[in-house]
Short mmCIF file of C-alpha atoms in Angstrom, two decimals:
data_model
loop_
_atom_site.label_atom_id
_atom_site.label_comp_id
_atom_site.label_asym_id
_atom_site.label_seq_id
_atom_site.Cartn_x
_atom_site.Cartn_y
_atom_site.Cartn_z
CA UNK A 1 80.30 27.55 109.18
CA UNK A 2 77.28 29.53 109.98
CA UNK A 3 78.68 32.54 108.22
CA UNK A 4 79.87 30.79 105.04
CA UNK A 5 76.55 29.12 104.11
CA UNK A 6 74.92 32.27 102.76
CA UNK A 7 78.04 32.98 100.73
CA UNK A 8 78.05 29.52 99.23
CA UNK A 9 74.37 29.79 98.37
CA UNK A 10 74.92 33.14 96.77
CA UNK A 11 77.79 31.74 94.70
CA UNK A 12 75.72 28.79 93.61
CA UNK A 13 72.87 31.09 92.68
CA UNK A 14 75.24 33.29 90.73
CA UNK A 15 76.67 30.29 88.94
CA UNK A 16 73.15 29.07 88.11
CA UNK A 17 72.22 32.46 86.74
CA UNK A 18 75.35 32.50 84.67
CA UNK A 19 74.52 29.10 83.24
CA UNK A 20 70.99 30.22 82.46
CA UNK A 21 72.27 33.34 80.79
CA UNK A 22 74.74 31.31 78.73
CA UNK A 23 72.02 28.87 77.70
CA UNK A 24 69.74 31.74 76.72
CA UNK A 25 72.54 33.33 74.71
CA UNK A 26 73.20 30.05 72.87
CA UNK A 27 69.50 29.58 72.14
CA UNK A 28 69.30 33.13 70.77
CA UNK A 29 72.29 32.55 68.54
CA UNK A 30 70.80 29.29 67.23
CA UNK A 31 67.44 30.98 66.51
CA UNK A 32 69.21 33.86 64.79
CA UNK A 33 71.14 31.44 62.63
CA UNK A 34 67.88 29.65 61.66
CA UNK A 35 66.24 32.95 60.83
CA UNK A 36 69.19 33.95 58.70
CA UNK A 37 69.02 30.68 56.81
CA UNK A 38 65.28 31.06 56.22
CA UNK A 39 65.75 34.60 55.04
CA UNK A 40 68.44 33.40 52.68
CA UNK A 41 66.20 30.69 51.28
CA UNK A 42 63.35 33.17 50.85
CA UNK A 43 65.68 35.58 49.15
CA UNK A 44 66.95 32.85 46.80
CA UNK A 45 63.36 31.83 45.96
CA UNK A 46 62.40 35.42 45.24
CA UNK A 47 65.39 35.77 42.92
CA UNK A 48 64.37 32.60 41.07
CA UNK A 49 60.79 33.83 40.79
CA UNK A 50 62.02 37.15 39.48
CA UNK A 51 64.12 35.36 36.88
CA UNK A 52 61.15 33.19 35.87
CA UNK A 53 58.90 36.21 35.63
CA UNK A 54 61.46 37.98 33.41
CA UNK A 55 61.54 34.79 31.24
CA UNK A 56 57.74 34.75 30.98
CA UNK A 57 57.67 38.39 30.03
CA UNK A 58 60.19 37.75 27.33
CA UNK A 59 58.17 34.76 26.08
CA UNK A 60 55.01 36.86 26.00
CA UNK A 61 56.85 39.44 23.93
CA UNK A 62 58.06 36.71 21.56
CA UNK A 63 54.53 35.28 21.25
CA UNK A 64 53.11 38.70 20.50
CA UNK A 65 55.72 39.19 17.80
CA UNK A 66 54.92 35.76 16.36
CA UNK A 67 51.16 36.47 16.37
CA UNK A 68 51.76 39.70 14.58
CA UNK A 69 53.84 37.84 11.99
CA UNK A 70 51.18 35.20 11.53
CA UNK A 71 48.45 37.82 11.14
CA UNK A 72 50.50 39.52 8.48
CA UNK A 73 51.05 36.21 6.67
CA UNK A 74 47.32 35.43 6.94
CA UNK A 75 46.48 38.75 5.33
CA UNK A 76 48.97 38.02 2.57
CA UNK A 77 47.41 34.56 2.02
CA UNK A 78 43.86 36.00 1.94
CA UNK A 79 44.94 38.60 -0.55
CA UNK A 80 46.68 35.97 -2.66
CA UNK A 81 43.58 33.68 -2.48
CA UNK A 82 41.30 36.51 -3.56
CA UNK A 83 43.60 37.30 -6.45
CA UNK A 84 43.69 33.65 -7.57
CA UNK A 85 39.89 33.32 -7.24
CA UNK A 86 39.39 36.46 -9.28
CA UNK A 87 41.79 35.14 -11.90
CA UNK A 88 40.01 31.72 -12.04
CA UNK A 89 36.58 33.37 -12.27
CA UNK A 90 37.85 35.58 -15.08
CA UNK A 91 39.20 32.57 -16.97
CA UNK A 92 36.19 30.28 -16.34
CA UNK A 93 33.54 32.93 -16.71
CA UNK A 94 31.76 31.65 -13.55
CA UNK A 95 31.51 32.99 -10.05
CA UNK A 96 32.33 30.94 -6.98
CA UNK A 97 28.61 30.76 -6.13
CA UNK A 98 27.85 29.40 -9.60
CA UNK A 99 30.60 26.80 -9.31
CA UNK A 100 29.30 25.79 -5.88
CA UNK A 101 25.74 25.45 -7.22
CA UNK A 102 26.93 23.35 -10.17
CA UNK A 103 28.96 21.14 -7.85
CA UNK A 104 25.98 20.63 -5.53
CA UNK A 105 23.72 19.85 -8.50
CA UNK A 106 26.24 17.37 -9.89
CA UNK A 107 26.62 15.61 -6.54
CA UNK A 108 22.83 15.55 -6.10
CA UNK A 109 22.32 14.06 -9.57
CA UNK A 110 24.96 11.40 -8.91
CA UNK A 111 23.35 10.59 -5.57
CA UNK A 112 19.91 10.28 -7.14
CA UNK A 113 21.24 8.09 -9.90
CA UNK A 114 22.98 5.83 -7.41
CA UNK A 115 19.85 5.71 -5.26
CA UNK A 116 17.68 4.88 -8.28
CA UNK A 117 20.03 2.09 -9.32
CA UNK A 118 20.07 0.68 -5.80
CA UNK A 119 16.28 0.93 -5.49
CA UNK A 120 15.83 -0.75 -8.86
CA UNK A 121 18.09 -3.63 -7.89
CA UNK A 122 16.37 -4.09 -4.52
CA UNK A 123 12.93 -3.87 -6.11
CA UNK A 124 13.93 -6.36 -8.79
CA UNK A 125 15.16 -8.88 -6.25
CA UNK A 126 12.11 -8.38 -4.01
CA UNK A 127 9.73 -8.55 -6.97
CA UNK A 128 11.30 -11.75 -8.26
CA UNK A 129 11.09 -13.43 -4.87
CA UNK A 130 7.59 -12.10 -4.18
CA UNK A 131 6.35 -13.08 -7.64
CA UNK A 132 7.82 -16.53 -7.32
CA UNK A 133 6.22 -17.17 -3.95
CA UNK A 134 2.90 -15.57 -4.89
CA UNK A 135 2.83 -17.51 -8.15
CA UNK A 136 3.31 -20.76 -6.28
CA UNK A 137 0.48 -19.98 -3.87
CA UNK A 138 -1.96 -18.63 -6.47
CA UNK A 139 -1.26 -21.21 -9.15
CA UNK A 140 -1.50 -24.00 -6.63
CA UNK A 141 -4.90 -22.69 -5.57
CA UNK A 142 -6.23 -21.88 -9.06
CA UNK A 143 -5.28 -25.21 -10.59
CA UNK A 144 -7.52 -26.94 -8.04
CA UNK A 145 -10.53 -24.70 -8.69
CA UNK A 146 -12.68 -24.68 -11.82
CA UNK A 147 -15.92 -22.76 -12.23
CA UNK A 148 -18.22 -22.32 -15.19
CA UNK A 149 -19.03 -18.94 -16.67
CA UNK A 150 -22.55 -17.73 -17.34
CA UNK A 151 -23.42 -14.98 -19.76
CA UNK A 152 -24.68 -11.77 -18.26
CA UNK A 153 -28.08 -10.93 -19.64
CA UNK A 154 -31.23 -9.05 -18.76
CA UNK A 155 -33.56 -11.25 -20.84
CA UNK A 156 -34.66 -14.88 -20.65
CA UNK A 157 -36.06 -16.84 -23.55
CA UNK A 158 -39.04 -19.19 -23.19
CA UNK A 159 -39.59 -21.78 -25.91
CA UNK A 160 -43.14 -22.25 -27.26
CA UNK A 161 -44.83 -25.30 -28.71
CA UNK A 162 -46.18 -23.28 -31.62
CA UNK A 163 -46.90 -19.82 -32.90
CA UNK A 164 -50.56 -20.03 -31.85
CA UNK A 165 -49.47 -19.88 -28.18
CA UNK A 166 -48.41 -16.26 -28.65
CA UNK A 167 -52.00 -15.23 -29.24
CA UNK A 168 -53.13 -16.91 -26.02
CA UNK A 169 -50.26 -15.29 -24.13
CA UNK A 170 -51.35 -11.88 -25.33
CA UNK A 171 -55.02 -12.59 -24.62
CA UNK A 172 -58.09 -10.67 -25.62
CA UNK A 173 -57.13 -7.03 -26.08
CA UNK A 174 -53.81 -7.81 -24.33
CA UNK A 175 -55.31 -8.54 -20.91
CA UNK A 176 -53.16 -11.65 -20.33
CA UNK A 177 -49.90 -9.94 -21.10
CA UNK A 178 -50.85 -6.93 -18.95
CA UNK A 179 -51.75 -9.22 -16.05
CA UNK A 180 -48.53 -11.18 -16.48
CA UNK A 181 -46.35 -8.04 -16.43
CA UNK A 182 -48.27 -6.60 -13.47
CA UNK A 183 -48.04 -9.77 -11.38
CA UNK A 184 -44.41 -10.68 -12.16
CA UNK A 185 -42.97 -7.16 -12.41
CA UNK A 186 -41.24 -7.96 -15.70
CA UNK A 187 -41.60 -7.04 -19.36
CA UNK A 188 -42.88 -9.71 -21.73
CA UNK A 189 -41.64 -9.31 -25.30
CA UNK A 190 -43.72 -11.07 -27.94
CA UNK A 191 -42.13 -10.37 -31.32
CA UNK A 192 -41.42 -12.19 -34.56
CA UNK A 193 -38.91 -14.55 -32.98
CA UNK A 194 -40.10 -17.99 -34.04
CA UNK A 195 -41.44 -20.26 -31.31
CA UNK A 196 -40.12 -18.10 -28.48
CA UNK A 197 -40.96 -15.09 -26.32
CA UNK A 198 -38.60 -13.04 -24.15
CA UNK A 199 -38.88 -12.07 -20.50
CA UNK A 200 -36.93 -8.90 -19.67
CA UNK A 201 -36.04 -7.63 -16.19
CA UNK A 202 -32.92 -6.32 -14.47
CA UNK A 203 -33.72 -8.25 -11.27
CA UNK A 204 -32.48 -11.79 -12.03
CA UNK A 205 -34.59 -13.47 -9.35
CA UNK A 206 -37.74 -11.78 -10.58
CA UNK A 207 -36.81 -12.62 -14.17
CA UNK A 208 -36.30 -16.30 -13.30
CA UNK A 209 -39.62 -16.39 -11.43
CA UNK A 210 -41.40 -14.89 -14.43
CA UNK A 211 -39.71 -17.37 -16.76
CA UNK A 212 -40.81 -20.31 -14.61
CA UNK A 213 -44.34 -18.87 -14.48
CA UNK A 214 -44.54 -18.57 -18.25
CA UNK A 215 -43.16 -22.06 -18.80
CA UNK A 216 -45.83 -23.48 -16.48
CA UNK A 217 -48.55 -21.57 -18.33
CA UNK A 218 -47.31 -22.76 -21.73
CA UNK A 219 -47.19 -26.39 -20.60
CA UNK A 220 -50.64 -26.20 -19.04
CA UNK A 221 -52.15 -24.41 -22.01
CA UNK A 222 -54.67 -22.52 -19.90
CA UNK A 223 -53.70 -18.85 -19.87
CA UNK A 224 -55.97 -16.32 -18.16
CA UNK A 225 -55.47 -13.80 -15.30
CA UNK A 226 -56.42 -16.14 -12.46
CA UNK A 227 -54.25 -18.93 -13.82
CA UNK A 228 -51.33 -16.47 -14.20
CA UNK A 229 -51.57 -15.53 -10.51
CA UNK A 230 -51.69 -19.17 -9.42
CA UNK A 231 -48.73 -20.09 -11.64
CA UNK A 232 -46.76 -17.12 -10.30
CA UNK A 233 -47.28 -18.17 -6.66
CA UNK A 234 -46.21 -21.70 -7.52
CA UNK A 235 -43.14 -20.38 -9.39
CA UNK A 236 -42.15 -18.23 -6.39
CA UNK A 237 -42.21 -21.31 -4.17
CA UNK A 238 -40.23 -23.27 -6.76
CA UNK A 239 -37.57 -20.57 -7.24
CA UNK A 240 -37.20 -20.15 -3.47
CA UNK A 241 -36.69 -23.90 -3.10
CA UNK A 242 -34.11 -23.89 -5.89
CA UNK A 243 -32.28 -21.03 -4.19
CA UNK A 244 -32.32 -22.93 -0.91
CA UNK A 245 -30.94 -26.06 -2.57
CA UNK A 246 -28.23 -24.02 -4.33
CA UNK A 247 -27.20 -22.44 -1.03
CA UNK A 248 -27.06 -25.83 0.69
CA UNK A 249 -24.99 -27.25 -2.17
CA UNK A 250 -22.60 -24.30 -1.90
CA UNK A 251 -22.25 -24.78 1.86
CA UNK A 252 -21.60 -28.47 1.37
CA UNK A 253 -18.98 -27.70 -1.28
CA UNK A 254 -16.97 -25.39 1.00
CA UNK A 255 -17.57 -27.40 4.18
CA UNK A 256 -19.62 -24.90 6.21
CA UNK A 257 -22.53 -26.26 8.26
CA UNK A 258 -23.34 -23.60 10.89
CA UNK A 259 -24.46 -20.62 8.79
CA UNK A 260 -27.37 -18.49 9.98
CA UNK A 261 -30.66 -19.30 8.13
CA UNK A 262 -31.03 -15.71 6.93
CA UNK A 263 -27.54 -15.80 5.44
CA UNK A 264 -28.36 -19.12 3.79
CA UNK A 265 -31.47 -17.62 2.22
CA UNK A 266 -29.58 -14.60 0.85
CA UNK A 267 -26.75 -16.81 -0.33
CA UNK A 268 -29.22 -18.81 -2.42
CA UNK A 269 -30.45 -15.62 -4.09
CA UNK A 270 -26.98 -15.16 -5.58
CA UNK A 271 -27.63 -18.15 -7.86
CA UNK A 272 -29.43 -15.96 -10.38
CA UNK A 273 -27.11 -12.95 -10.12
CA UNK A 274 -24.13 -12.29 -12.36
CA UNK A 275 -21.28 -9.79 -12.33
CA UNK A 276 -19.52 -9.09 -15.64
CA UNK A 277 -20.88 -12.41 -16.89
CA UNK A 278 -19.67 -14.39 -13.85
CA UNK A 279 -22.29 -16.13 -11.70
CA UNK A 280 -22.04 -14.58 -8.23
CA UNK A 281 -22.81 -17.79 -6.32
CA UNK A 282 -20.15 -19.66 -8.32
CA UNK A 283 -17.81 -16.73 -7.72
CA UNK A 284 -18.21 -16.76 -3.92
CA UNK A 285 -17.74 -20.54 -3.81
CA UNK A 286 -14.62 -20.22 -5.92
CA UNK A 287 -13.36 -17.37 -3.74
CA UNK A 288 -13.96 -19.45 -0.61
CA UNK A 289 -12.00 -22.37 -2.06
CA UNK A 290 -9.15 -20.11 -3.17
CA UNK A 291 -9.00 -18.38 0.21
CA UNK A 292 -8.95 -21.73 2.01
CA UNK A 293 -6.13 -23.06 -0.17
CA UNK A 294 -4.10 -19.88 0.30
CA UNK A 295 -4.68 -20.06 4.06
CA UNK A 296 -3.27 -23.58 4.15
CA UNK A 297 -0.17 -22.44 2.23
CA UNK A 298 0.38 -19.42 4.51
CA UNK A 299 -0.44 -21.02 7.84
CA UNK A 300 -3.77 -19.23 8.48
CA UNK A 301 -7.11 -20.75 9.52
CA UNK A 302 -8.63 -22.25 6.33
CA UNK A 303 -12.12 -22.67 7.81
CA UNK A 304 -12.28 -18.98 8.76
CA UNK A 305 -10.98 -17.94 5.34
CA UNK A 306 -13.52 -20.11 3.50
CA UNK A 307 -16.25 -18.43 5.53
CA UNK A 308 -14.93 -14.98 4.64
CA UNK A 309 -14.72 -15.89 0.95
CA UNK A 310 -18.21 -17.38 0.84
CA UNK A 311 -19.85 -14.36 2.48
CA UNK A 312 -17.80 -11.52 0.97
CA UNK A 313 -20.42 -10.75 -1.76
CA UNK A 314 -23.52 -11.62 0.30
CA UNK A 315 -24.53 -7.95 0.12
CA UNK A 316 -25.24 -8.28 -3.62
CA UNK A 317 -28.46 -10.08 -2.70
CA UNK A 318 -29.65 -6.91 -0.92
CA UNK A 319 -28.22 -3.99 -2.92
CA UNK A 320 -31.63 -3.38 -4.55
CA UNK A 321 -33.27 -3.24 -1.11
CA UNK A 322 -30.70 -1.27 0.97
CA UNK A 323 -28.61 1.85 0.43
CA UNK A 324 -24.84 1.62 0.24
CA UNK A 325 -22.25 -0.58 -1.40
CA UNK A 326 -22.65 -4.33 -1.36
CA UNK A 327 -19.58 -4.61 0.92
CA UNK A 328 -21.13 -2.36 3.58
CA UNK A 329 -24.59 -3.94 3.22
CA UNK A 330 -23.14 -7.46 3.44
CA UNK A 331 -21.03 -6.58 6.49
CA UNK A 332 -24.07 -5.19 8.29
CA UNK A 333 -26.09 -8.31 7.44
CA UNK A 334 -23.31 -10.61 8.69
CA UNK A 335 -22.92 -8.59 11.89
CA UNK A 336 -26.68 -8.76 12.49
CA UNK A 337 -26.57 -12.54 12.04
CA UNK A 338 -23.83 -12.94 14.66
CA UNK A 339 -20.81 -13.58 12.44
CA UNK A 340 -17.31 -13.17 13.92
CA UNK A 341 -15.88 -9.66 13.73
CA UNK A 342 -12.96 -10.86 11.58
CA UNK A 343 -15.45 -12.21 9.02
CA UNK A 344 -17.43 -8.96 9.10
CA UNK A 345 -14.25 -6.92 8.62
CA UNK A 346 -13.16 -9.12 5.69
CA UNK A 347 -16.55 -8.51 4.02
CA UNK A 348 -16.49 -4.73 4.44
CA UNK A 349 -12.82 -4.42 3.41
CA UNK A 350 -12.71 -6.72 0.37
CA UNK A 351 -13.03 -3.78 -2.06
CA UNK A 352 -10.78 -1.40 -0.10
CA UNK A 353 -13.62 0.78 1.17
CA UNK A 354 -12.27 0.04 4.66
CA UNK A 355 -8.53 -0.40 5.19
CA UNK A 356 -7.86 -4.12 5.75
CA UNK A 357 -6.18 -4.77 9.09
CA UNK A 358 -6.29 -8.58 9.38
CA UNK A 359 -4.80 -11.50 7.49
CA UNK A 360 -8.32 -12.73 6.73
CA UNK A 361 -9.24 -9.44 5.05
CA UNK A 362 -6.09 -9.39 2.92
CA UNK A 363 -6.45 -13.00 1.79
CA UNK A 364 -10.15 -12.45 1.01
CA UNK A 365 -9.16 -9.49 -1.17
CA UNK A 366 -6.56 -11.62 -2.96
CA UNK A 367 -8.90 -14.58 -3.50
CA UNK A 368 -11.66 -12.28 -4.78
CA UNK A 369 -9.24 -10.66 -7.23
CA UNK A 370 -7.95 -14.04 -8.46
CA UNK A 371 -11.45 -15.38 -8.98
CA UNK A 372 -12.54 -12.29 -10.87
CA UNK A 373 -9.41 -11.80 -12.97
CA UNK A 374 -8.60 -15.34 -14.02
CA UNK A 375 -8.88 -15.87 -17.80
CA UNK A 376 -12.47 -16.44 -18.91
CA UNK A 377 -14.02 -15.56 -15.56
CA UNK A 378 -15.61 -12.27 -16.53
CA UNK A 379 -16.36 -10.17 -19.51
CA UNK A 380 -16.30 -6.39 -19.65
CA UNK A 381 -18.81 -4.16 -21.44
CA UNK A 382 -17.35 -2.67 -24.63
CA UNK A 383 -17.87 0.94 -23.59
CA UNK A 384 -16.03 0.66 -20.29
CA UNK A 385 -13.31 -1.41 -21.97
CA UNK A 386 -12.67 1.27 -24.60
CA UNK A 387 -12.74 4.00 -21.95
CA UNK A 388 -10.19 2.19 -19.82
CA UNK A 389 -7.87 1.59 -22.78
CA UNK A 390 -8.06 5.25 -23.78
CA UNK A 391 -7.44 6.38 -20.19
CA UNK A 392 -4.34 4.17 -19.92
CA UNK A 393 -2.79 5.78 -23.00
CA UNK A 394 -3.83 9.22 -21.78
CA UNK A 395 -2.13 8.76 -18.39
CA UNK A 396 1.13 7.63 -20.00
CA UNK A 397 1.09 10.46 -22.56
CA UNK A 398 0.75 13.13 -19.85
CA UNK A 399 4.35 12.66 -18.67
CA UNK A 400 7.18 14.74 -20.20
CA UNK A 401 9.46 12.90 -22.59
CA UNK A 402 6.79 10.38 -23.66
CA UNK A 403 6.49 10.15 -27.44
CA UNK A 404 3.77 7.50 -27.79
CA UNK A 405 1.84 5.05 -25.60
CA UNK A 406 -0.01 1.87 -26.55
CA UNK A 407 -2.42 -0.14 -24.36
CA UNK A 408 -2.09 -3.80 -25.34
CA UNK A 409 -3.24 -7.25 -24.20
CA UNK A 410 -6.74 -5.98 -23.33
CA UNK A 411 -5.25 -3.28 -21.13
CA UNK A 412 -2.96 -5.61 -19.19
CA UNK A 413 0.19 -4.31 -20.91
CA UNK A 414 1.02 -0.61 -21.39
CA UNK A 415 3.95 0.12 -23.74
CA UNK A 416 5.41 3.63 -23.40
CA UNK A 417 7.84 5.00 -26.02
CA UNK A 418 10.06 7.81 -24.72
CA UNK A 419 12.46 10.26 -26.35
CA UNK A 420 16.02 9.02 -25.69
CA UNK A 421 17.49 12.53 -25.46
CA UNK A 422 14.96 13.53 -22.78
CA UNK A 423 14.68 10.36 -20.66
CA UNK A 424 17.78 8.34 -19.74
CA UNK A 425 17.91 4.72 -18.58
CA UNK A 426 17.44 5.57 -14.90
CA UNK A 427 14.73 8.06 -15.75
CA UNK A 428 12.90 5.35 -17.69
CA UNK A 429 12.75 3.19 -14.57
CA UNK A 430 11.46 6.11 -12.51
CA UNK A 431 8.89 6.96 -15.20
CA UNK A 432 7.57 3.37 -15.29
CA UNK A 433 7.12 3.41 -11.52
CA UNK A 434 5.29 6.78 -11.56
CA UNK A 435 2.93 5.71 -14.37
CA UNK A 436 2.14 2.44 -12.57
CA UNK A 437 1.32 4.34 -9.37
CA UNK A 438 -1.02 6.73 -11.19
CA UNK A 439 -2.76 3.83 -12.96
CA UNK A 440 -3.31 2.15 -9.57
CA UNK A 441 -4.73 5.39 -8.16
CA UNK A 442 -6.95 6.49 -11.06
CA UNK A 443 -8.29 3.30 -12.67
CA UNK A 444 -10.27 0.23 -11.66
CA UNK A 445 -9.35 -2.91 -13.56
CA UNK A 446 -9.22 -6.69 -13.08
CA UNK A 447 -5.84 -8.32 -12.58
CA UNK A 448 -2.76 -6.18 -13.09
CA UNK A 449 -1.33 -3.75 -15.63
CA UNK A 450 2.31 -4.12 -16.69
CA UNK A 451 3.98 -0.81 -17.62
CA UNK A 452 6.96 -1.11 -19.98
CA UNK A 453 8.99 1.99 -20.90
CA UNK A 454 10.91 1.59 -24.18
CA UNK A 455 13.89 3.87 -24.81
CA UNK A 456 15.58 3.40 -28.18
CA UNK A 457 18.72 5.31 -29.22
CA UNK A 458 20.23 4.98 -32.71
CA UNK A 459 23.49 6.27 -34.15
CA UNK A 460 23.98 6.33 -37.94
CA UNK A 461 27.11 7.20 -39.91
CA UNK A 462 27.88 6.88 -43.59
CA UNK A 463 31.22 5.55 -44.82
CA UNK A 464 32.49 7.21 -48.01
#
């Protein structure tokens, strides 16, 4: 037993080593088989990739051949196009650039015509609606306002009780008439007019004061230098009181009670001033009423608008004392008297010298224009009237295609006759708009000027 144990252990060890060797051999075989399979798969993948690469190369060759074919066909088409263009140019007698320019011009003309037609239709609709609404507002305001017209004049006539008064007015060696003219600052005209003498002065307040002075002297019968001075002082007080009463009546008529005393005094001076035959005080009262009525219709503040209308020409009482337009002078006076800035702006902007930026300024402009342009409100000196009529016809005649132009309806209607072969229907509409814009820019006129372009085309044939 003791001798066999080492032998048995050696045998067991040998058997274990044999088993280990067999297991290692099997593991090696399995690994080799796996490696062979992987190599086979890699080899198969490489063959597929090679085949795909050969396919791509062939496709690239085909694409190159196709591109070359297409390039050749493109060259043939370009050559054929050039030949056809040359043939068409030879037949038509025009180059491609000329045809392109004519096509662009034709498209542009069509576009302009379409735009002009569209603009005309839109303007017509807007004008009809605007005219209708404006007519309702203005007519509704005008029909509730009526003001008298006074004749513009620089002389005042004083009736006498007899021709013998003229001698007393002149005085010994003309001393009475010299004193009268020196004290009143007017010219006294004693001529052959029966039972009357004339007082001449461009300042209406001074002229009225002189007239009242002379009337007092004639009624009293005593005419000498001292009496002339006394009568003049009394007439100044009387005229000032009349101006004050006129201003208070005007304020009462428009419903204003809180006007500054200085503004009231200057407002009264407008009683004896006229503009184109229209009494300025009556004009500002009428403007205030019109502005208030328009404000009610449009939802603005009527009290503020009446104030703007009443004060818009206040500067005319000071234009002989201060430099600048009556709008600027009046605005400065109103600002100095503490008027609201909207009222001041309406005064300075009512003639467009300052761009109007408020509703009050725009409505004051409109009311002033309505009061001044309504029928019978003002008269225009003959010279300026003739000049304006001539200028209207001159403006219309300066446009190409105009044959004749006639200013009608006292310059409120301008008829323009055009040559039908030069101006078409759309061009006539454009021409009317351009003439109207130039008239607005170049001329000053009351109311509005209607421009009508007349295009007449006749065709005549004789039947045999």
